[in-house]
Amino acid sequence: MLFTLQACDKSERDAFYRSGIIYCSESNPVNFNPQTDTSSTTADATAHQLYDRLMDFDAETGHIIPSIASSWNVSQDGLVYTFQLEKGVAFHSTDYFTPTRTLNADDVIFSINRWRDPENPYHNISGGRYPYFESLGLADNIAEVNRINSYRLEIIIKQRDSSFLANLASDFSIILSAEYADYLLSQGTPERIDDYPIGTGPFKFQSYRKDHYIRFEKHHEYWKDAEFTSEHLIYDITPKSSIRLAKLITGECDAIAFPAQTELEIIRNREELALSEKPGLNIGFWAFNTKKYPFNNPKVRKALALAIDKNTLLEAVYFESATRAKTLLPNASWAFQSDADDTAYNPVLARELLDEAGVEPGFTMSIWAMPVERAYNPNATKMAELIQRYLSAVGIQANIVTYDWTTFRRHLREGRHDSVLIGWSADNGDPDNFYRPLLSCGAIPSGTNRAMWCNERYDALIDEALKTQNSQRRKAIYEQVNRLIYDELPLVPIAHAYRYQAYRKDLKGMVINPYGGIRFVGVTKTQ
């Protein structure tokens, strides 16, 4: 194997394999703080391994359940949230920091103020970007975060927000150590907070080698019942899906990230392997950069949407592991609209609309294809190649562009693309977690609005939806939103993919988490 176990003798190595779990992940995390990055790679490596949140989602029901907050109350006007915290929640003790106290309200306040308050000394660390919170406008809606006592705090918001608790339960709303932050400031090394993490989660950070591995060890003072959590956890960073599968088959890895659609049947047919499957809270789409000509013209965007056959894209890329998307919301969402309008394959009308818009045959554009596999798009390059052929048939030449994942996302945020094949996996079941990050005006600076589309009516509608707790009223508003997206087409919804988790059958306790990153708490290997 690729880590330091190479130097161990056979008995040590065998002891590790009995007590540890090896997970073949697909890429490197940006750092070890999901507050600063919306990538699922970062969330998978950090959110549920290293940290806790005020609340969590039940993986089966999707209901919000207590975590660090043992209970909470919401005022009648919906503007004051009061949280009671658990006592005796221990932070990680590592070779680079030893805490002197357990978690209290100061840690929660620090963790929230880091992303919401530009005056916080840690706000600008690691680039000063908090894309999840920025895309939702959460910081702007928080008026105050107040300490009531050591284990009680309140958050006062400016406008009612029916998705507020769900957002605080998301992967990104982690709790950091204020004591550790103070210590790093005193040492003049605040930047270490995101690379040498201290949390309260079931595992603590041990070491990381880019492009090779991440090593974690069990947090024995974990405040929840973690009796059946493994002693060690290693992320074997393996970009190629075929190699991840090979390592799963040989037993070099116990579980793997993002099995390719072509590999699913192989996994199902092997006795020693298991494949879990659930409908995904995700959307794969083709977004147009509406800041650029001619993609600023809805007629051009409509023409491009009509030029492609979505059914063929689904068959060629997803292999019956996804459903066709009409809107941003999958049918797993309570606000799903089954009768929403959808674009149809009509290349003749596409060419007519392009002529009307003054886009002559021979026009050249780019399709950016993300370089990593995701459930919402397991092969963006193949999809781009298919779209390239469709566009050629209506007189448009498309060039396919890709970079390494970090550069790709940075250039997207800078708006260098004409169009992009990408997607979104929701962090909670609230519809706002799709509509606001993907298409609101406020989500453009954060980089989650890949269409760079800003529409005042759209923003007004999604804001109105958050002001009521009545789900039927909210659903009716979202139907208006769906119609607006269809009329304007800043992006073309393509697919809602199933989520898969492939692992060896001697791994017990593996559960697909539909509401965020993978969880290894409670997962063990049978002897």
Coordinates of C-alpha atoms in Angstrom, one line a residue:
M1 CA 0.0 0.0 0.0
L2 CA 1.0 3.6 -0.5
F3 CA 1.1 4.8 3.1
T4 CA 3.5 4.3 5.9
L5 CA 2.3 0.8 6.4
Q6 CA 4.8 -0.2 3.7
A7 CA 7.5 0.0 6.4
C8 CA 5.6 -2.1 8.9
D9 CA 6.1 -5.8 9.3
K10 CA 3.3 -8.2 8.4
S11 CA 1.8 -8.5 11.9
E12 CA 1.5 -4.7 12.2
R13 CA 0.0 -4.5 8.7
D14 CA -2.5 -7.3 9.4
A15 CA -3.5 -5.7 12.7
F16 CA -4.2 -2.4 10.9
Y17 CA -6.4 -4.1 8.3
R18 CA -8.4 -5.8 11.0
S19 CA -9.0 -2.5 12.9
G20 CA -9.0 0.1 10.1
I21 CA -11.1 1.1 7.1
I22 CA -9.6 2.1 3.8
Y23 CA -11.8 4.3 1.6
C24 CA -10.8 4.9 -2.1
S25 CA -11.7 8.6 -2.6
E26 CA -11.5 10.3 -6.0
S27 CA -9.6 13.5 -5.4
N28 CA -7.9 15.9 -2.9
P29 CA -9.9 18.1 -0.5
V30 CA -9.3 21.8 -0.9
N31 CA -8.5 21.8 2.8
F32 CA -10.0 20.4 6.0
N33 CA -12.7 22.9 6.6
P34 CA -16.0 22.5 4.6
Q35 CA -17.0 26.1 5.5
T36 CA -14.6 27.3 2.8
D37 CA -15.6 24.9 0.0
T38 CA -18.7 23.4 -1.5
S39 CA -16.9 20.5 -3.2
S40 CA -18.2 17.1 -2.2
T41 CA -14.6 15.9 -2.1
T42 CA -13.9 18.3 0.8
A43 CA -17.2 17.5 2.5
D44 CA -16.6 13.8 2.3
A45 CA -13.2 14.1 3.9
T46 CA -14.2 16.4 6.7
A47 CA -17.8 17.1 7.5
H48 CA -18.9 13.9 9.3
Q49 CA -15.4 12.6 10.1
L50 CA -13.8 15.5 11.9
Y51 CA -16.7 17.7 13.0
D52 CA -20.2 18.0 14.4
R53 CA -23.0 20.6 13.8
L54 CA -25.7 22.0 16.0
M55 CA -28.1 19.6 14.3
D56 CA -28.0 16.7 11.9
F57 CA -30.3 15.1 9.3
D58 CA -31.6 11.6 9.9
A59 CA -30.3 9.7 6.9
E60 CA -33.5 7.7 6.6
T61 CA -36.3 10.3 7.2
G62 CA -34.5 13.5 6.4
H63 CA -35.8 15.0 9.6
I64 CA -33.7 17.5 11.6
I65 CA -32.4 15.8 14.7
P66 CA -30.3 17.1 17.7
S67 CA -26.6 17.0 17.6
I68 CA -24.4 19.5 19.5
A69 CA -27.7 21.3 20.2
S70 CA -29.7 19.0 22.5
S71 CA -32.8 21.2 22.0
W72 CA -33.9 24.5 20.4
N73 CA -36.8 26.9 20.4
V74 CA -38.0 29.3 17.7
S75 CA -39.9 32.5 18.7
Q76 CA -43.4 33.0 17.5
D77 CA -42.3 35.6 14.9
G78 CA -39.7 33.2 13.6
L79 CA -36.8 35.6 14.2
V80 CA -35.2 34.3 17.4
Y81 CA -33.6 30.8 17.6
T82 CA -32.4 29.7 21.0
F83 CA -30.2 26.6 21.3
Q84 CA -29.3 24.5 24.4
L85 CA -26.0 22.7 24.0
E86 CA -24.8 19.3 25.1
K87 CA -22.2 19.3 27.9
G88 CA -19.0 17.3 28.0
V89 CA -18.4 17.4 24.2
A90 CA -14.6 16.8 23.9
F91 CA -12.4 18.3 21.2
H92 CA -9.7 16.3 19.5
S93 CA -6.3 16.1 21.3
T94 CA -3.5 15.8 18.8
D95 CA 0.2 16.1 18.5
Y96 CA -0.3 19.8 17.5
F97 CA -2.9 20.9 20.0
T98 CA -4.2 19.8 23.4
P99 CA -7.5 21.4 24.4
T100 CA -8.0 22.4 28.1
R101 CA -11.8 22.4 28.0
T102 CA -14.9 20.9 26.3
L103 CA -17.1 22.6 23.8
N104 CA -19.3 25.5 24.9
A105 CA -21.2 28.4 23.4
D106 CA -18.1 30.3 22.6
D107 CA -17.1 27.7 20.0
V108 CA -20.5 27.9 18.3
I109 CA -20.4 31.7 18.2
F110 CA -16.9 31.7 16.9
S111 CA -17.7 29.2 14.2
I112 CA -20.7 31.2 13.0
N113 CA -19.0 34.6 13.2
R114 CA -16.0 33.3 11.2
W115 CA -18.1 33.1 8.1
R116 CA -20.6 35.9 8.8
D117 CA -18.5 38.7 10.3
P118 CA -15.8 40.4 8.1
E119 CA -14.2 41.8 11.2
N120 CA -13.6 38.3 12.7
P121 CA -9.8 37.7 12.7
Y122 CA -10.3 34.4 10.9
H123 CA -12.8 35.7 8.3
N124 CA -10.1 36.2 5.6
I125 CA -8.1 33.1 6.4
S126 CA -7.9 30.5 3.5
G127 CA -9.1 33.1 1.0
G128 CA -12.0 34.5 2.9
R129 CA -14.6 32.7 0.8
Y130 CA -17.6 30.8 2.3
P131 CA -19.5 29.8 -0.8
Y132 CA -22.3 27.9 0.8
F133 CA -23.2 30.7 3.2
E134 CA -22.6 33.4 0.6
S135 CA -24.8 31.7 -2.0
L136 CA -27.7 31.6 0.5
G137 CA -27.2 35.1 1.8
L138 CA -27.2 33.7 5.4
A139 CA -24.7 36.2 6.8
D140 CA -26.8 39.1 5.6
N141 CA -29.9 37.7 7.3
I142 CA -28.2 37.2 10.7
A143 CA -28.6 40.3 13.0
E144 CA -26.9 38.9 16.2
V145 CA -25.4 35.8 17.7
N146 CA -25.6 36.1 21.5
R147 CA -24.2 34.1 24.4
I148 CA -26.8 33.5 27.1
N149 CA -24.6 31.3 29.2
S150 CA -21.9 28.7 28.7
Y151 CA -24.3 26.2 27.1
R152 CA -27.1 28.4 25.7
L153 CA -27.0 30.9 22.8
E154 CA -29.4 32.7 20.6
I155 CA -29.3 33.7 16.9
I156 CA -31.5 36.6 15.8
I157 CA -32.3 36.9 12.1
K158 CA -33.7 39.9 10.3
Q159 CA -36.3 38.1 8.1
R160 CA -38.2 34.9 8.6
D161 CA -36.5 32.0 6.9
S162 CA -38.2 28.6 6.9
S163 CA -35.0 26.9 5.7
F164 CA -32.8 28.3 8.5
L165 CA -32.5 25.2 10.7
A166 CA -31.9 23.0 7.7
N167 CA -29.0 25.2 6.7
L168 CA -27.5 25.0 10.2
A169 CA -27.7 21.2 9.9
S170 CA -25.8 21.1 6.6
D171 CA -22.3 19.8 6.1
F172 CA -20.9 23.3 6.0
S173 CA -22.2 24.5 9.4
I174 CA -19.5 22.8 11.4
I175 CA -18.4 23.7 14.9
L176 CA -14.7 24.7 15.3
S177 CA -12.7 25.2 18.5
A178 CA -12.5 28.8 19.6
E179 CA -9.7 27.9 22.0
Y180 CA -7.6 26.4 19.2
A181 CA -8.2 29.5 17.1
D182 CA -7.0 31.7 20.0
Y183 CA -4.0 29.5 20.4
L184 CA -3.0 29.8 16.7
L185 CA -3.4 33.6 16.8
S186 CA -1.1 33.7 19.7
Q187 CA 1.4 31.7 17.8
G188 CA 1.1 33.8 14.7
T189 CA -0.1 30.9 12.6
P190 CA -3.9 31.3 12.1
E191 CA -3.7 29.7 8.6
R192 CA -3.1 26.3 10.2
I193 CA -6.7 26.1 11.4
D194 CA -8.0 24.7 8.1
D195 CA -5.0 22.5 7.3
Y196 CA -4.5 21.0 10.8
P197 CA -8.1 20.6 12.0
I198 CA -9.5 20.3 15.5
G199 CA -13.1 19.3 15.8
T200 CA -15.4 17.1 18.0
G201 CA -16.2 14.4 15.4
P202 CA -15.7 10.6 15.6
F203 CA -12.2 10.8 14.0
K204 CA -9.3 13.1 14.4
F205 CA -6.8 14.2 11.8
Q206 CA -3.4 12.4 11.7
S207 CA -1.7 13.2 8.4
Y208 CA -2.2 14.1 4.7
R209 CA -0.1 13.6 1.6
K210 CA -1.6 15.3 -1.5
D211 CA -2.6 12.9 -4.3
H212 CA -1.8 9.9 -2.0
Y213 CA -3.7 9.6 1.3
I214 CA -5.4 11.2 4.3
R215 CA -5.0 9.4 7.7
F216 CA -7.5 9.6 10.6
E217 CA -7.6 7.9 13.9
K218 CA -10.6 7.2 16.2
H219 CA -11.5 10.0 18.6
H220 CA -11.9 7.9 21.8
E221 CA -13.5 10.7 23.7
Y222 CA -16.2 11.2 21.1
W223 CA -19.3 12.3 23.0
K224 CA -21.7 10.1 21.1
D225 CA -21.9 6.3 21.2
A226 CA -19.1 5.3 18.8
E227 CA -18.3 1.9 20.2
F228 CA -18.6 0.3 16.8
T229 CA -16.5 2.9 15.0
S230 CA -13.1 1.6 13.5
E231 CA -9.8 2.5 15.2
H232 CA -8.3 3.9 11.9
L233 CA -9.6 5.4 8.7
I234 CA -7.5 6.1 5.6
Y235 CA -8.6 7.8 2.4
D236 CA -6.6 6.3 -0.5
I237 CA -6.8 9.1 -3.1
T238 CA -7.4 7.3 -6.4
P239 CA -8.6 9.5 -9.2
K240 CA -9.4 6.7 -11.8
S241 CA -12.6 4.9 -11.3
S242 CA -11.3 1.6 -12.8
I243 CA -8.4 1.5 -10.4
R244 CA -10.8 2.2 -7.4
L245 CA -12.9 -0.8 -8.5
A246 CA -9.8 -3.0 -8.9
K247 CA -8.7 -2.1 -5.4
L248 CA -12.2 -2.8 -4.0
I249 CA -12.1 -6.3 -5.7
T250 CA -8.7 -7.1 -4.4
G251 CA -9.5 -5.9 -0.9
E252 CA -7.0 -3.0 -0.9
C253 CA -10.0 -0.7 -0.3
D254 CA -13.0 -1.5 1.8
A255 CA -15.3 1.1 0.1
I256 CA -15.0 3.4 -2.9
A257 CA -16.3 6.8 -4.1
F258 CA -18.4 7.2 -7.2
P259 CA -18.4 3.9 -9.0
A260 CA -18.8 4.4 -12.7
Q261 CA -22.1 3.5 -14.3
T262 CA -20.5 0.8 -16.4
E263 CA -19.1 -0.8 -13.2
L264 CA -22.3 -1.2 -11.3
E265 CA -23.3 -4.6 -12.8
I266 CA -19.8 -5.9 -12.1
I267 CA -20.2 -4.9 -8.5
R268 CA -23.6 -6.5 -8.2
N269 CA -22.4 -9.7 -9.6
R270 CA -19.5 -10.2 -7.2
E271 CA -20.3 -12.2 -4.0
E272 CA -17.9 -10.3 -1.8
L273 CA -19.2 -6.8 -2.8
A274 CA -22.3 -4.8 -1.9
L275 CA -23.9 -1.9 -3.7
S276 CA -26.4 0.4 -1.9
E277 CA -28.6 2.6 -4.0
K278 CA -30.9 5.6 -3.2
P279 CA -32.6 8.3 -5.2
G280 CA -30.3 11.3 -5.1
L281 CA -31.1 14.9 -4.0
N282 CA -29.1 16.2 -7.0
I283 CA -29.3 17.8 -10.4
G284 CA -27.0 17.6 -13.4
F285 CA -27.3 20.5 -15.8
W286 CA -25.9 22.5 -18.7
A287 CA -25.5 26.1 -17.7
F288 CA -24.9 29.1 -20.0
N289 CA -22.8 32.1 -19.1
T290 CA -25.5 34.7 -19.3
K291 CA -23.0 37.5 -18.9
K292 CA -21.5 36.7 -22.3
Y293 CA -22.9 37.4 -25.8
P294 CA -24.9 35.7 -27.3
F295 CA -25.8 33.6 -24.2
N296 CA -27.4 36.7 -22.7
N297 CA -30.3 36.2 -25.1
P298 CA -33.0 33.8 -23.8
K299 CA -33.8 32.9 -27.5
V300 CA -30.2 31.6 -28.0
R301 CA -30.4 29.6 -24.8
K302 CA -33.7 28.1 -25.8
A303 CA -32.2 27.2 -29.2
L304 CA -29.3 25.4 -27.6
A305 CA -31.7 23.5 -25.3
L306 CA -33.8 22.4 -28.3
A307 CA -30.7 21.3 -30.1
I308 CA -29.9 18.4 -27.7
D309 CA -31.8 15.1 -27.1
K310 CA -31.8 14.7 -23.3
N311 CA -33.1 11.1 -23.4
T312 CA -30.0 10.1 -25.5
L313 CA -27.7 11.9 -23.0
L314 CA -29.3 9.9 -20.1
E315 CA -29.0 6.6 -21.9
A316 CA -25.3 7.2 -23.0
V317 CA -24.0 8.7 -19.7
Y318 CA -26.2 7.4 -16.9
F319 CA -27.1 3.8 -18.0
E320 CA -30.6 3.8 -16.5
S321 CA -29.3 5.1 -13.2
A322 CA -30.9 8.6 -13.4
T323 CA -34.3 10.2 -14.2
R324 CA -34.8 13.0 -16.7
A325 CA -34.9 16.4 -15.1
K326 CA -37.6 18.9 -15.9
T327 CA -36.7 21.3 -13.1
L328 CA -34.0 21.7 -10.5
L329 CA -35.9 19.6 -8.0
P330 CA -35.8 15.7 -8.0
N331 CA -39.0 13.8 -7.3
A332 CA -37.5 13.0 -3.8
S333 CA -38.3 16.6 -2.9
W334 CA -41.7 17.5 -1.4
A335 CA -41.9 20.4 -3.7
F336 CA -41.4 18.4 -6.9
Q337 CA -43.6 19.4 -9.8
S338 CA -44.5 16.4 -12.0
D339 CA -46.3 18.5 -14.7
A340 CA -43.6 21.1 -15.1
D341 CA -42.7 22.2 -18.6
D342 CA -39.7 20.7 -20.3
T343 CA -37.7 21.3 -23.5
A344 CA -38.0 18.8 -26.4
Y345 CA -35.5 17.8 -29.0
N346 CA -36.2 20.0 -32.1
P347 CA -33.1 20.9 -34.1
V348 CA -35.2 22.6 -36.9
L349 CA -36.7 25.0 -34.4
A350 CA -33.3 25.5 -32.8
R351 CA -31.8 26.6 -36.0
E352 CA -34.7 29.0 -36.7
L353 CA -34.3 30.6 -33.3
L354 CA -30.5 31.0 -33.8
D355 CA -31.2 32.7 -37.1
E356 CA -33.7 35.0 -35.5
A357 CA -31.1 35.9 -32.8
G358 CA -28.5 36.6 -35.4
V359 CA -26.2 33.7 -34.6
E360 CA -24.9 32.6 -38.0
P361 CA -23.8 29.0 -38.9
G362 CA -20.2 28.5 -38.0
F363 CA -20.5 30.3 -34.6
T364 CA -17.9 28.8 -32.1
M365 CA -18.5 28.3 -28.4
S366 CA -17.0 26.3 -25.5
I367 CA -18.5 23.6 -23.4
W368 CA -16.6 23.2 -20.2
A369 CA -16.7 19.6 -18.9
M370 CA -15.7 19.0 -15.3
P371 CA -12.7 16.6 -14.9
V372 CA -14.1 14.6 -11.9
E373 CA -16.9 12.1 -11.6
R374 CA -20.0 13.0 -9.7
A375 CA -23.3 11.2 -9.1
Y376 CA -25.1 14.0 -10.9
N377 CA -22.8 13.7 -13.9
P378 CA -20.5 10.6 -14.0
N379 CA -18.9 11.4 -17.3
A380 CA -19.1 15.1 -18.3
T381 CA -16.6 14.7 -21.1
K382 CA -18.6 12.1 -22.8
M383 CA -21.7 14.2 -22.4
A384 CA -19.9 17.2 -23.8
E385 CA -18.9 15.1 -26.9
L386 CA -22.5 14.2 -27.5
I387 CA -23.7 17.8 -27.2
Q388 CA -20.8 18.8 -29.5
R389 CA -22.3 16.6 -32.2
Y390 CA -25.8 17.9 -31.6
L391 CA -24.6 21.5 -31.9
S392 CA -22.7 20.7 -35.1
A393 CA -26.0 19.6 -36.6
V394 CA -27.4 23.1 -36.1
G395 CA -24.3 24.9 -37.4
I396 CA -22.5 25.6 -34.1
Q397 CA -18.9 24.5 -33.5
A398 CA -18.3 23.6 -29.9
N399 CA -14.9 23.2 -28.3
I400 CA -14.6 21.1 -25.1
V401 CA -12.6 22.6 -22.3
T402 CA -11.3 21.1 -19.1
Y403 CA -8.7 21.7 -16.4
D404 CA -7.7 20.1 -13.1
W405 CA -10.6 20.4 -10.6
T406 CA -9.2 23.3 -8.6
T407 CA -8.3 25.4 -11.6
F408 CA -11.6 24.4 -13.3
R409 CA -13.7 25.8 -10.4
R410 CA -11.6 28.9 -10.1
H411 CA -12.0 29.8 -13.8
L412 CA -15.7 29.1 -13.6
R413 CA -16.0 31.5 -10.7
E414 CA -14.2 34.1 -12.8
G415 CA -16.7 33.6 -15.6
R416 CA -14.4 32.4 -18.3
H417 CA -16.7 29.8 -19.7
D418 CA -19.4 30.0 -22.4
S419 CA -21.2 27.0 -21.0
V420 CA -20.5 24.2 -18.5
L421 CA -21.7 20.7 -17.7
I422 CA -21.8 20.5 -13.9
G423 CA -24.4 20.0 -11.2
W424 CA -25.3 20.2 -7.5
S425 CA -25.9 17.8 -4.7
A426 CA -28.2 19.2 -2.1
D427 CA -27.0 19.5 1.5
N428 CA -30.5 19.3 2.9
G429 CA -34.0 18.5 1.7
D430 CA -35.3 22.0 1.6
P431 CA -36.1 23.3 -2.0
D432 CA -34.3 26.5 -1.3
N433 CA -31.1 24.5 -1.2
F434 CA -31.4 24.1 -4.9
Y435 CA -33.0 27.3 -6.1
R436 CA -30.9 29.8 -4.2
P437 CA -27.3 28.5 -4.6
L438 CA -27.8 27.7 -8.3
L439 CA -29.5 30.7 -9.7
S440 CA -30.0 33.6 -7.3
C441 CA -28.2 37.0 -7.8
G442 CA -26.4 36.5 -4.4
A443 CA -24.9 33.2 -5.5
I444 CA -22.9 34.7 -8.4
P445 CA -20.0 36.0 -6.3
S446 CA -19.8 32.7 -4.3
G447 CA -19.4 30.8 -7.6
T448 CA -22.3 28.4 -7.2
N449 CA -24.5 30.3 -9.8
R450 CA -22.6 28.9 -12.8
A451 CA -25.0 30.6 -15.2
M452 CA -24.1 34.0 -13.6
W453 CA -27.8 34.8 -14.1
C454 CA -29.4 37.5 -12.1
N455 CA -33.2 38.0 -12.2
E456 CA -35.0 40.3 -9.8
R457 CA -38.3 38.4 -10.1
Y458 CA -36.6 35.1 -9.5
D459 CA -35.0 36.4 -6.3
A460 CA -38.3 37.9 -5.1
L461 CA -40.1 34.6 -5.6
I462 CA -37.6 32.5 -3.7
D463 CA -37.5 35.1 -0.9
E464 CA -41.3 35.0 -0.7
A465 CA -41.2 31.2 -0.4
L466 CA -39.1 31.4 2.8
K467 CA -41.5 33.7 4.5
T468 CA -44.1 31.0 5.0
Q469 CA -44.1 27.7 6.9
N470 CA -47.0 26.5 4.7
S471 CA -45.6 23.9 2.4
Q472 CA -48.5 24.1 -0.1
R473 CA -48.0 27.8 -0.3
R474 CA -44.3 27.4 -0.9
K475 CA -44.9 24.7 -3.5
A476 CA -47.2 27.0 -5.4
I477 CA -44.5 29.7 -5.4
Y478 CA -41.9 27.2 -6.6
E479 CA -44.1 26.3 -9.5
Q480 CA -43.9 30.0 -10.6
V481 CA -40.1 29.7 -10.2
N482 CA -40.1 26.7 -12.4
R483 CA -42.0 28.5 -15.1
L484 CA -39.6 31.4 -15.0
I485 CA -36.6 29.1 -15.3
Y486 CA -38.2 27.4 -18.3
D487 CA -39.0 30.7 -20.0
E488 CA -35.5 32.1 -19.4
L489 CA -33.4 28.9 -19.5
P490 CA -30.2 30.1 -17.8
L491 CA -29.5 26.4 -17.5
V492 CA -30.9 23.2 -19.0
P493 CA -31.8 20.6 -16.3
I494 CA -30.6 17.2 -17.5
A495 CA -30.7 14.5 -14.9
H496 CA -31.4 13.5 -11.3
A497 CA -29.0 10.6 -10.6
Y498 CA -29.3 7.8 -8.1
R499 CA -26.6 7.7 -5.4
Y500 CA -24.5 4.5 -5.1
Q501 CA -22.2 3.3 -2.4
A502 CA -20.0 0.3 -3.2
Y503 CA -18.2 -1.6 -0.5
R504 CA -17.0 -5.0 0.6
K505 CA -19.5 -7.1 2.5
D506 CA -17.3 -7.4 5.5
L507 CA -17.9 -3.7 6.2
K508 CA -20.8 -3.2 8.5
G509 CA -22.8 -0.1 9.2
M510 CA -22.4 1.6 5.8
V511 CA -25.4 3.8 5.1
I512 CA -25.9 6.2 2.1
N513 CA -26.3 9.7 3.5
P514 CA -28.6 11.6 1.0
Y515 CA -28.1 14.9 2.8
G516 CA -24.3 15.4 2.4
G517 CA -21.0 13.7 2.8
I518 CA -20.1 10.1 3.6
R519 CA -20.2 9.1 7.2
F520 CA -17.8 6.5 8.8
V521 CA -19.0 6.8 12.3
G522 CA -20.4 3.4 13.4
V523 CA -18.8 1.6 10.5
T524 CA -16.6 -1.4 11.3
K525 CA -15.0 -4.4 9.5
T526 CA -15.9 -7.9 10.6
Q527 CA -13.0 -10.1 11.5

